[in-house]
mmCIF file of C-alpha atoms in Angstrom:
data_model
loop_
_atom_site.group_PDB
_atom_site.id
_atom_site.type_symbol
_atom_site.label_atom_id
_atom_site.label_comp_id
_atom_site.label_asym_id
_atom_site.label_seq_id
_atom_site.Cartn_x
_atom_site.Cartn_y
_atom_site.Cartn_z
ATOM 1 C CA UNK Q 1 25.182 -57.028 2.765
ATOM 2 C CA UNK Q 2 24.877 -54.166 6.159
ATOM 3 C CA UNK Q 3 27.253 -52.252 3.970
ATOM 4 C CA UNK Q 4 24.953 -52.845 1.051
ATOM 5 C CA UNK Q 5 22.132 -51.363 2.763
ATOM 6 C CA UNK Q 6 24.009 -49.113 4.131
ATOM 7 C CA UNK Q 7 24.799 -47.828 0.332
ATOM 8 C CA UNK Q 8 21.248 -47.798 -0.200
ATOM 9 C CA UNK Q 9 20.093 -45.956 2.675
ATOM 10 C CA UNK Q 10 22.663 -42.988 2.139
ATOM 11 C CA UNK Q 11 21.554 -42.721 -1.643
ATOM 12 C CA UNK Q 12 18.055 -42.441 -0.436
ATOM 13 C CA UNK Q 13 18.968 -40.104 2.404
ATOM 14 C CA UNK Q 14 20.873 -37.984 -0.441
ATOM 15 C CA UNK Q 15 17.601 -38.086 -2.915
ATOM 16 C CA UNK Q 16 15.647 -37.084 -0.157
ATOM 17 C CA UNK Q 17 17.941 -34.357 0.945
ATOM 18 C CA UNK Q 18 18.077 -33.204 -2.636
ATOM 19 C CA UNK Q 19 14.325 -33.413 -3.227
ATOM 20 C CA UNK Q 20 14.150 -31.276 0.089
ATOM 21 C CA UNK Q 21 16.351 -28.821 -1.347
ATOM 22 C CA UNK Q 22 14.715 -28.276 -4.682
ATOM 23 C CA UNK Q 23 11.429 -28.009 -2.790
ATOM 24 C CA UNK Q 24 13.301 -25.448 -0.797
ATOM 25 C CA UNK Q 25 14.368 -23.621 -3.354
ATOM 26 C CA UNK Q 26 10.801 -23.666 -5.409
ATOM 27 C CA UNK Q 27 9.287 -22.009 -2.057
ATOM 28 C CA UNK Q 28 11.477 -19.182 -2.045
ATOM 29 C CA UNK Q 29 11.714 -18.278 -5.594
ATOM 30 C CA UNK Q 30 7.866 -18.467 -4.667
ATOM 31 C CA UNK Q 31 8.018 -15.808 -1.987
ATOM 32 C CA UNK Q 32 10.076 -13.970 -4.015
ATOM 33 C CA UNK Q 33 8.175 -13.566 -6.873
ATOM 34 C CA UNK Q 34 5.043 -12.944 -4.361
ATOM 35 C CA UNK Q 35 6.877 -10.781 -2.379
ATOM 36 C CA UNK Q 36 7.723 -8.202 -5.549
ATOM 37 C CA UNK Q 37 4.276 -8.160 -6.625
ATOM 38 C CA UNK Q 38 3.095 -4.504 -5.738
ATOM 39 C CA UNK Q 39 -0.408 -5.750 -4.764
ATOM 40 C CA UNK Q 40 -2.459 -7.775 -3.529
ATOM 41 C CA UNK Q 41 -5.914 -9.140 -3.937
ATOM 42 C CA UNK Q 42 -8.596 -7.903 -1.343
ATOM 43 C CA UNK Q 43 -11.901 -8.785 -0.475
ATOM 44 C CA UNK Q 44 -14.656 -7.900 -3.046
ATOM 45 C CA UNK Q 45 -11.539 -7.776 -5.717
ATOM 46 C CA UNK Q 46 -10.035 -4.898 -5.029
ATOM 47 C CA UNK Q 47 -6.507 -4.734 -4.808
ATOM 48 C CA UNK Q 48 -4.119 -3.267 -1.551
ATOM 49 C CA UNK Q 49 -1.385 -1.472 -2.597
ATOM 50 C CA UNK Q 50 1.660 -1.664 -1.346
ATOM 51 C CA UNK Q 51 3.889 1.167 -0.096
ATOM 52 C CA UNK Q 52 6.193 2.051 -3.441
ATOM 53 C CA UNK Q 53 3.106 1.618 -5.328
ATOM 54 C CA UNK Q 54 1.531 4.198 -3.280
ATOM 55 C CA UNK Q 55 4.577 6.691 -3.000
ATOM 56 C CA UNK Q 56 5.502 6.494 -6.631
ATOM 57 C CA UNK Q 57 1.730 6.889 -7.785
ATOM 58 C CA UNK Q 58 0.788 10.255 -5.027
ATOM 59 C CA UNK Q 59 5.176 11.719 -5.491
ATOM 60 C CA UNK Q 60 4.683 14.637 -6.551
ATOM 61 C CA UNK Q 61 1.296 14.451 -7.601
ATOM 62 C CA UNK Q 62 -2.461 15.695 -7.346
ATOM 63 C CA UNK Q 63 -5.303 13.750 -5.969
ATOM 64 C CA UNK Q 64 -8.772 14.310 -6.413
ATOM 65 C CA UNK Q 65 -10.760 13.220 -3.661
ATOM 66 C CA UNK Q 66 -13.878 12.939 -1.610
ATOM 67 C CA UNK Q 67 -14.799 12.347 2.162
ATOM 68 C CA UNK Q 68 -17.239 9.707 2.619
ATOM 69 C CA UNK Q 69 -18.788 11.022 5.618
ATOM 70 C CA UNK Q 70 -20.642 14.130 3.815
ATOM 71 C CA UNK Q 71 -19.154 13.161 0.327
ATOM 72 C CA UNK Q 72 -17.457 16.294 -0.097
ATOM 73 C CA UNK Q 73 -14.661 16.856 -2.469
ATOM 74 C CA UNK Q 74 -11.113 18.010 -2.402
ATOM 75 C CA UNK Q 75 -7.792 18.474 -3.643
ATOM 76 C CA UNK Q 76 -4.383 17.012 -2.170
ATOM 77 C CA UNK Q 77 -0.813 17.411 -3.005
ATOM 78 C CA UNK Q 78 1.632 15.212 -2.097
ATOM 79 C CA UNK Q 79 4.698 17.277 -2.966
ATOM 80 C CA UNK Q 80 8.505 15.582 -3.091
ATOM 81 C CA UNK Q 81 9.278 16.569 0.673
ATOM 82 C CA UNK Q 82 6.618 14.904 2.195
ATOM 83 C CA UNK Q 83 4.390 17.810 2.818
ATOM 84 C CA UNK Q 84 1.020 18.071 1.274
ATOM 85 C CA UNK Q 85 -1.840 20.128 1.399
ATOM 86 C CA UNK Q 86 -5.478 19.411 1.128
ATOM 87 C CA UNK Q 87 -8.100 22.008 -0.182
ATOM 88 C CA UNK Q 88 -11.547 21.441 -0.165
ATOM 89 C CA UNK Q 89 -13.344 22.043 -2.852
ATOM 90 C CA UNK Q 90 -16.495 24.030 -1.518
ATOM 91 C CA UNK Q 91 -15.327 25.938 1.004
ATOM 92 C CA UNK Q 92 -11.242 26.587 -0.162
ATOM 93 C CA UNK Q 93 -10.707 25.112 3.389
ATOM 94 C CA UNK Q 94 -6.616 24.466 3.014
ATOM 95 C CA UNK Q 95 -4.883 21.857 5.324
ATOM 96 C CA UNK Q 96 -1.255 21.274 5.626
ATOM 97 C CA UNK Q 97 0.904 18.260 6.988
ATOM 98 C CA UNK Q 98 3.334 15.408 6.028
ATOM 99 C CA UNK Q 99 3.227 12.518 4.516
ATOM 100 C CA UNK Q 100 4.640 8.905 4.032
ATOM 101 C CA UNK Q 101 3.728 5.135 3.750
ATOM 102 C CA UNK Q 102 4.940 3.232 6.614
ATOM 103 C CA UNK Q 103 5.643 -0.531 7.362
ATOM 104 C CA UNK Q 104 2.695 -1.691 6.797
ATOM 105 C CA UNK Q 105 2.375 -0.739 3.299
ATOM 106 C CA UNK Q 106 -0.091 2.357 4.768
ATOM 107 C CA UNK Q 107 -0.329 5.881 3.584
ATOM 108 C CA UNK Q 108 0.274 7.872 6.356
ATOM 109 C CA UNK Q 109 -1.042 11.692 7.254
ATOM 110 C CA UNK Q 110 0.466 13.964 9.946
ATOM 111 C CA UNK Q 111 -1.340 17.290 9.663
ATOM 112 C CA UNK Q 112 -0.187 19.987 11.319
ATOM 113 C CA UNK Q 113 -0.942 20.270 14.911
ATOM 114 C CA UNK Q 114 -1.887 16.927 15.467
ATOM 115 C CA UNK Q 115 0.742 14.270 17.402
ATOM 116 C CA UNK Q 116 -0.451 11.267 15.868
ATOM 117 C CA UNK Q 117 -0.794 10.439 12.125
ATOM 118 C CA UNK Q 118 -3.630 9.023 10.895
ATOM 119 C CA UNK Q 119 -3.216 5.814 8.520
ATOM 120 C CA UNK Q 120 -5.482 4.461 5.706
ATOM 121 C CA UNK Q 121 -4.742 0.689 3.633
ATOM 122 C CA UNK Q 122 -5.414 1.642 0.341
ATOM 123 C CA UNK Q 123 -7.516 -0.486 -1.778
ATOM 124 C CA UNK Q 124 -7.889 -0.137 -5.617
ATOM 125 C CA UNK Q 125 -11.393 -0.730 -6.680
ATOM 126 C CA UNK Q 126 -12.267 -2.382 -10.355
ATOM 127 C CA UNK Q 127 -13.219 1.028 -11.534
ATOM 128 C CA UNK Q 128 -10.032 2.483 -10.572
ATOM 129 C CA UNK Q 129 -11.392 4.364 -7.779
ATOM 130 C CA UNK Q 130 -8.957 4.118 -4.293
ATOM 131 C CA UNK Q 131 -10.971 3.678 -1.527
ATOM 132 C CA UNK Q 132 -8.990 4.741 1.753
ATOM 133 C CA UNK Q 133 -9.428 2.416 4.445
ATOM 134 C CA UNK Q 134 -8.423 3.581 8.424
ATOM 135 C CA UNK Q 135 -9.196 0.275 10.690
ATOM 136 C CA UNK Q 136 -12.602 -0.994 8.954
ATOM 137 C CA UNK Q 137 -13.420 1.845 7.984
ATOM 138 C CA UNK Q 138 -13.751 3.668 4.274
ATOM 139 C CA UNK Q 139 -12.785 7.334 5.058
ATOM 140 C CA UNK Q 140 -12.397 8.922 2.051
ATOM 141 C CA UNK Q 141 -11.964 8.056 -1.814
ATOM 142 C CA UNK Q 142 -8.966 8.945 -4.395
ATOM 143 C CA UNK Q 143 -11.419 9.644 -7.324
ATOM 144 C CA UNK Q 144 -8.197 10.469 -9.903
ATOM 145 C CA UNK Q 145 -4.638 11.292 -9.799
ATOM 146 C CA UNK Q 146 -3.469 14.098 -11.299
ATOM 147 C CA UNK Q 147 0.503 15.163 -12.373
ATOM 148 C CA UNK Q 148 2.230 17.712 -10.738
ATOM 149 C CA UNK Q 149 0.634 20.140 -8.538
ATOM 150 C CA UNK Q 150 -1.810 20.554 -10.727
ATOM 151 C CA UNK Q 151 -4.330 22.599 -8.957
ATOM 152 C CA UNK Q 152 -1.763 24.940 -7.633
ATOM 153 C CA UNK Q 153 -2.112 24.244 -4.535
#
C-alpha cells in the first residue's frame, strides 16, 4: 500500500511538473509575442512607438513638424549617419544636432552645443499624427513623414 501510494504521488508530481512546464512555456511564448510587437497602446487609444519602429520611420527621412508651444512649423531631416537638421518654416532658422533611440524606446536629440539630449516617447494618434512627449509634456508633433531629404536640408 505504501508503494502504491508512492507510485500515485510520483505520477501526480510528474503530471503537476508537466502542467507547470506547459504553463511556463505558454507564458514564455506569450511574452515573446508581446515583446515582438512594435507598439503598445497608450492611454486614450494612442499607440506608443518602440525604438525599432522609430528608427525605421525616421532614418533617412524628413519630418514635417509643429512645436506645441507656439504652433510654429518646421522640417527635420534625420540623416542615415545620425545627424539631424531642423529648419523653422517662418524664420528659416536652422539647427543641427544628432539623433538616436535609447534603451527606453525614446527618440533622443542632442543639439550641437548642448551636453544633455532631450528624449521623447512617441505617441501615434488615431489620425496618424505623432506626438513627442517629454516626461508628461507634449512638446511637439510630427504631422507627416516624407521620404528622403524632401525639403533639401
